[in-house]
XYZ file of C-alpha atoms in Angstrom:
342
model
C 70.798 -57.746 17.456
C 74.196 -59.265 17.929
C 76.941 -57.446 19.798
C 80.645 -57.604 19.148
C 82.183 -61.010 19.843
C 85.648 -62.529 19.952
C 88.923 -60.596 19.915
C 88.048 -56.867 20.038
C 91.121 -56.064 17.937
C 90.208 -58.533 15.182
C 88.684 -57.295 11.881
C 84.911 -57.163 11.986
C 82.006 -57.364 9.579
C 79.133 -54.990 10.222
C 75.669 -54.912 8.673
C 73.169 -52.131 9.251
C 69.647 -52.206 7.841
C 67.356 -49.181 7.898
C 64.123 -48.298 6.168
C 61.819 -45.358 5.491
C 58.163 -45.394 4.400
C 56.460 -44.186 1.250
C 53.372 -41.997 1.632
C 49.861 -41.226 0.424
C 49.261 -37.525 -0.179
C 45.632 -36.795 0.604
C 46.049 -33.159 -0.328
C 48.273 -30.119 -0.591
C 50.898 -31.508 -2.922
C 52.471 -28.799 -5.097
C 52.052 -26.191 -2.344
C 55.093 -27.684 -0.550
C 57.377 -26.788 -3.470
C 59.314 -23.496 -3.468
C 58.746 -20.772 -4.423
C 55.036 -21.232 -3.692
C 55.688 -22.683 -0.238
C 57.975 -19.776 0.661
C 55.870 -16.989 -0.816
C 52.315 -18.048 -0.013
C 52.583 -20.711 2.669
C 51.271 -24.074 1.534
C 49.847 -26.950 3.546
C 50.025 -30.724 3.054
C 48.041 -33.545 4.633
C 49.589 -36.970 4.112
C 50.138 -40.338 5.756
C 53.153 -42.649 5.748
C 52.390 -46.212 4.662
C 53.869 -49.642 5.214
C 55.617 -49.664 1.870
C 59.295 -49.068 2.416
C 62.614 -48.208 0.873
C 65.285 -50.264 2.640
C 68.962 -49.331 2.861
C 71.558 -51.974 3.736
C 75.128 -51.002 4.651
C 77.850 -53.642 4.807
C 81.505 -53.236 5.728
C 84.425 -55.097 4.190
C 83.846 -53.992 0.584
C 84.813 -51.029 -1.605
C 82.439 -48.088 -1.661
C 79.796 -48.932 -4.262
C 76.090 -48.845 -4.910
C 74.027 -51.874 -5.843
C 70.529 -50.513 -6.243
C 67.505 -50.513 -8.491
C 68.196 -48.475 -11.621
C 65.764 -45.689 -10.751
C 67.515 -45.032 -7.458
C 71.150 -45.549 -8.463
C 71.924 -41.853 -8.901
C 70.322 -41.057 -5.572
C 72.336 -43.740 -3.800
C 75.621 -42.567 -5.299
C 74.846 -38.972 -4.372
C 73.991 -40.032 -0.838
C 77.347 -41.746 -0.519
C 79.147 -38.725 -1.914
C 77.197 -36.307 0.267
C 77.922 -38.293 3.402
C 81.644 -38.384 2.569
C 82.120 -41.841 3.974
C 85.292 -42.734 2.046
C 86.277 -44.443 5.269
C 84.047 -45.346 8.185
C 84.749 -43.387 11.342
C 86.627 -46.304 12.910
C 88.936 -46.629 9.853
C 87.642 -50.027 8.811
C 86.696 -50.467 5.168
C 83.930 -48.150 4.032
C 80.501 -49.700 3.652
C 78.653 -50.781 0.559
C 75.143 -49.376 0.208
C 72.284 -51.399 -1.262
C 68.801 -49.948 -1.756
C 65.597 -51.890 -2.337
C 61.902 -51.032 -2.356
C 58.682 -53.004 -1.921
C 56.567 -50.566 -3.939
C 56.316 -50.061 -7.718
C 58.743 -47.740 -9.467
C 57.227 -44.382 -10.412
C 54.061 -45.079 -8.431
C 53.577 -41.537 -7.133
C 54.176 -42.684 -3.545
C 57.242 -40.552 -2.823
C 59.530 -43.527 -3.373
C 62.706 -41.686 -4.359
C 62.449 -39.535 -1.242
C 61.898 -42.592 0.938
C 65.058 -44.055 -0.608
C 66.934 -40.841 0.113
C 65.843 -40.757 3.749
C 66.663 -44.451 4.190
C 70.131 -43.915 2.688
C 71.152 -40.793 4.595
C 69.622 -42.141 7.810
C 71.501 -45.417 7.506
C 74.769 -43.591 6.841
C 74.195 -41.352 9.863
C 73.470 -44.351 12.085
C 76.625 -46.043 10.750
C 78.621 -43.093 12.062
C 76.857 -43.197 15.420
C 74.687 -40.150 14.757
C 71.007 -39.829 15.618
C 69.712 -36.862 13.587
C 66.180 -35.621 14.080
C 63.497 -36.486 11.506
C 63.625 -32.883 10.313
C 67.383 -33.107 9.743
C 67.021 -36.393 7.857
C 64.399 -34.808 5.604
C 66.613 -31.773 4.997
C 69.634 -33.907 4.090
C 67.615 -36.126 1.766
C 65.968 -33.216 -0.021
C 69.294 -31.415 -0.421
C 70.646 -34.441 -2.277
C 67.600 -34.660 -4.532
C 67.246 -30.962 -5.311
C 70.743 -29.478 -4.998
C 72.942 -32.356 -6.148
C 70.671 -34.194 -8.576
C 68.808 -31.104 -9.772
C 65.401 -32.761 -9.409
C 62.552 -30.319 -8.866
C 60.460 -31.287 -5.896
C 58.966 -30.312 -2.578
C 59.283 -31.233 1.061
C 56.362 -33.486 1.884
C 57.772 -36.825 0.687
C 61.000 -36.469 2.674
C 59.123 -35.365 5.796
C 56.658 -38.262 5.619
C 59.495 -40.767 5.182
C 61.395 -39.327 8.145
C 58.504 -38.772 10.573
C 55.955 -41.470 9.743
C 52.318 -41.320 10.819
C 49.662 -38.895 9.583
C 51.024 -35.385 9.161
C 49.769 -31.852 8.756
C 52.670 -29.831 7.344
C 52.391 -26.047 7.319
C 54.700 -23.947 5.156
C 53.606 -20.552 6.444
C 56.944 -18.828 6.986
C 58.691 -21.935 8.283
C 58.130 -25.658 7.999
C 55.934 -26.783 10.889
C 55.320 -30.536 11.002
C 52.467 -31.725 13.210
C 51.689 -35.366 13.877
C 47.917 -35.478 13.498
C 45.970 -36.872 16.444
C 44.377 -39.722 14.514
C 42.663 -42.348 16.661
C 43.659 -45.989 16.421
C 40.168 -46.764 15.129
C 40.500 -44.233 12.296
C 44.020 -45.408 11.497
C 42.819 -49.008 11.263
C 39.766 -48.071 9.190
C 41.664 -46.040 6.598
C 42.989 -48.907 4.420
C 39.490 -50.361 4.031
C 38.228 -46.994 2.796
C 41.195 -46.028 0.627
C 42.219 -48.119 -2.360
C 45.580 -47.409 -3.980
C 45.478 -48.345 -7.657
C 48.808 -48.463 -9.488
C 48.229 -47.668 -13.149
C 51.438 -49.297 -14.346
C 52.331 -46.036 -16.069
C 55.533 -44.601 -14.651
C 55.651 -40.824 -14.669
C 58.484 -38.278 -14.636
C 57.279 -35.968 -11.875
C 60.077 -33.396 -12.167
C 59.032 -32.429 -15.705
C 55.455 -31.699 -14.675
C 56.531 -30.002 -11.440
C 58.837 -27.661 -13.368
C 56.039 -26.729 -15.775
C 53.636 -25.975 -12.909
C 56.272 -23.926 -11.083
C 56.968 -21.916 -14.225
C 53.248 -21.216 -14.559
C 53.110 -20.075 -10.934
C 56.141 -17.793 -11.394
C 54.391 -16.300 -14.420
C 51.317 -15.827 -12.205
C 49.024 -17.743 -14.546
C 45.624 -17.101 -12.868
C 44.321 -20.652 -13.296
C 47.383 -22.141 -11.595
C 47.559 -19.589 -8.773
C 43.872 -20.097 -7.992
C 44.129 -23.890 -8.119
C 47.101 -23.930 -5.735
C 45.239 -21.739 -3.248
C 42.273 -24.131 -3.267
C 44.585 -27.133 -2.892
C 46.184 -25.726 0.271
C 42.794 -24.836 1.758
C 41.434 -28.317 1.080
C 44.497 -29.926 2.677
C 43.881 -27.995 5.904
C 40.283 -29.246 5.926
C 41.549 -32.801 5.336
C 43.711 -32.643 8.459
C 40.644 -31.690 10.492
C 38.573 -34.491 8.954
C 41.280 -37.044 9.736
C 41.527 -35.977 13.358
C 37.730 -36.028 13.630
C 37.673 -39.542 12.144
C 35.283 -38.325 9.432
C 36.427 -40.465 6.528
C 33.448 -39.684 4.253
C 34.302 -35.984 4.588
C 37.949 -36.753 3.868
C 36.924 -38.687 0.755
C 34.745 -35.845 -0.496
C 37.634 -33.408 0.010
C 39.911 -35.754 -1.958
C 37.463 -35.616 -4.868
C 37.283 -31.818 -4.731
C 41.062 -31.666 -4.571
C 41.339 -33.640 -7.815
C 39.205 -31.052 -9.600
C 41.718 -28.335 -8.741
C 44.776 -30.575 -9.059
C 44.079 -31.350 -12.691
C 43.726 -27.630 -13.422
C 47.477 -27.225 -12.859
C 48.691 -28.883 -16.063
C 47.188 -30.996 -18.890
C 49.651 -33.858 -18.234
C 48.388 -34.415 -14.692
C 45.593 -36.669 -15.847
C 45.564 -39.464 -18.428
C 42.785 -41.436 -20.129
C 43.460 -44.316 -17.735
C 43.207 -42.068 -14.672
C 40.011 -40.521 -16.031
C 38.570 -44.020 -16.481
C 39.446 -44.955 -12.885
C 37.824 -41.765 -11.579
C 34.655 -42.321 -13.633
C 34.243 -45.993 -12.725
C 34.916 -45.289 -9.056
C 32.302 -42.526 -8.974
C 29.748 -44.804 -10.635
C 30.444 -47.459 -7.978
C 29.892 -45.234 -4.963
C 33.309 -43.717 -4.260
C 33.426 -40.658 -2.022
C 36.283 -39.159 -3.984
C 39.266 -40.003 -6.169
C 42.581 -38.338 -7.019
C 45.930 -39.167 -8.555
C 48.846 -39.397 -6.128
C 52.058 -37.419 -6.397
C 52.683 -35.376 -9.531
C 50.476 -37.886 -11.427
C 50.488 -38.196 -15.186
C 50.538 -41.903 -14.322
C 51.627 -43.496 -11.081
C 48.875 -44.422 -8.633
C 45.332 -43.277 -7.942
C 43.693 -42.989 -4.513
C 40.062 -44.131 -4.464
C 38.131 -43.453 -1.260
C 34.761 -44.981 -0.556
C 32.602 -46.788 2.024
C 34.140 -50.033 3.261
C 30.894 -51.837 2.435
C 31.362 -50.825 -1.221
C 34.988 -51.945 -1.380
C 34.197 -55.162 -3.279
C 32.126 -53.217 -5.814
C 34.933 -50.709 -6.298
C 37.537 -53.433 -6.734
C 35.368 -55.147 -9.334
C 34.703 -51.878 -11.185
C 38.407 -51.080 -11.358
C 39.448 -54.518 -12.554
C 41.749 -54.211 -15.546
C 42.594 -50.569 -14.898
C 45.436 -51.122 -12.468
C 47.013 -53.138 -9.696
C 45.878 -52.735 -6.087
C 48.673 -51.829 -3.676
C 47.867 -53.101 -0.152
C 48.894 -50.736 2.629
C 48.455 -49.704 6.225
C 49.647 -46.697 8.225
C 53.324 -46.606 9.157
C 53.688 -44.856 12.520
C 57.471 -45.171 12.841
C 59.000 -43.244 9.969
C 62.729 -43.791 9.481
C 63.884 -46.776 11.507
C 67.091 -48.746 11.977
C 65.789 -52.314 11.991
C 69.101 -54.151 12.468
C 72.682 -53.237 13.307
C 75.094 -55.999 14.191
C 78.827 -56.610 14.130
C 80.527 -59.991 13.807
C 84.192 -61.033 13.483
C 85.382 -61.615 9.950
C 86.180 -65.239 9.112
C 89.778 -66.225 10.015
C 90.800 -66.696 6.371
C 89.550 -63.227 5.354
């Protein structure tokens, strides 16, 4: 990083770059969404991945947002929420740019990663160093309270914390970094294919329908959610034990209950991926996020990976990944004098 140079009273140009990871939800999604999380205490097992939303702040320009269309509202709300009309040192307020290296609507928690990257970058710009929990709270408040998007906690927490997490919602939010060995962490990508269907989904619509069914105490939905939370707790144990076949089997069982929540959770394309994967030796398969499109997680023996890839050819695009252990990170922050003619 470059420090300040030249006349300390001269105008300066600052650039700050921060990023936050997307995630794979092995299990427990839906039980992190109020009111279920508050009333019954859900549990989520997920892992942050090396697919990132990146926020870039630059001084010397009017407040604006130059972002991908699907994140533009989130970026503008982040700017408004942070109230940065002027930077703390009275120089021109920064311009925020958001970018992502994962597909739009892929069920990887991308909008939450963008939110964490944005609010974290703005905090760092002001010289703050909020905790991962605070970053997650700020990001979710923007998404839920300001944008009115129904959603839970797990995506924001994964983006802020990084690593493999067990998140308990029994009375309060308790985030635990799972004790996953380096060997298990390195083996995971070979055993877990992420297949992007190319079908973007609107998760909030499905989430709202499931929440309404829970509030109405629809037996099928209440029972499915209870199983989902129980399976997620077992997944956390399997991950810490390094038992990836057991984790894969739990993923497959989870999908059975996940699709019970709402008819739109699965699609013919997802069903085809699940069937072909099972026929090619997969341990278990499930859609990621709220599904209805997005991406599908296929877990199987590493020695069968080539067979699985061949079987799934034409049904989606593979998304390479590895475990992100950092969570939200400021990757660059430097200040340089403005050119003399500025």
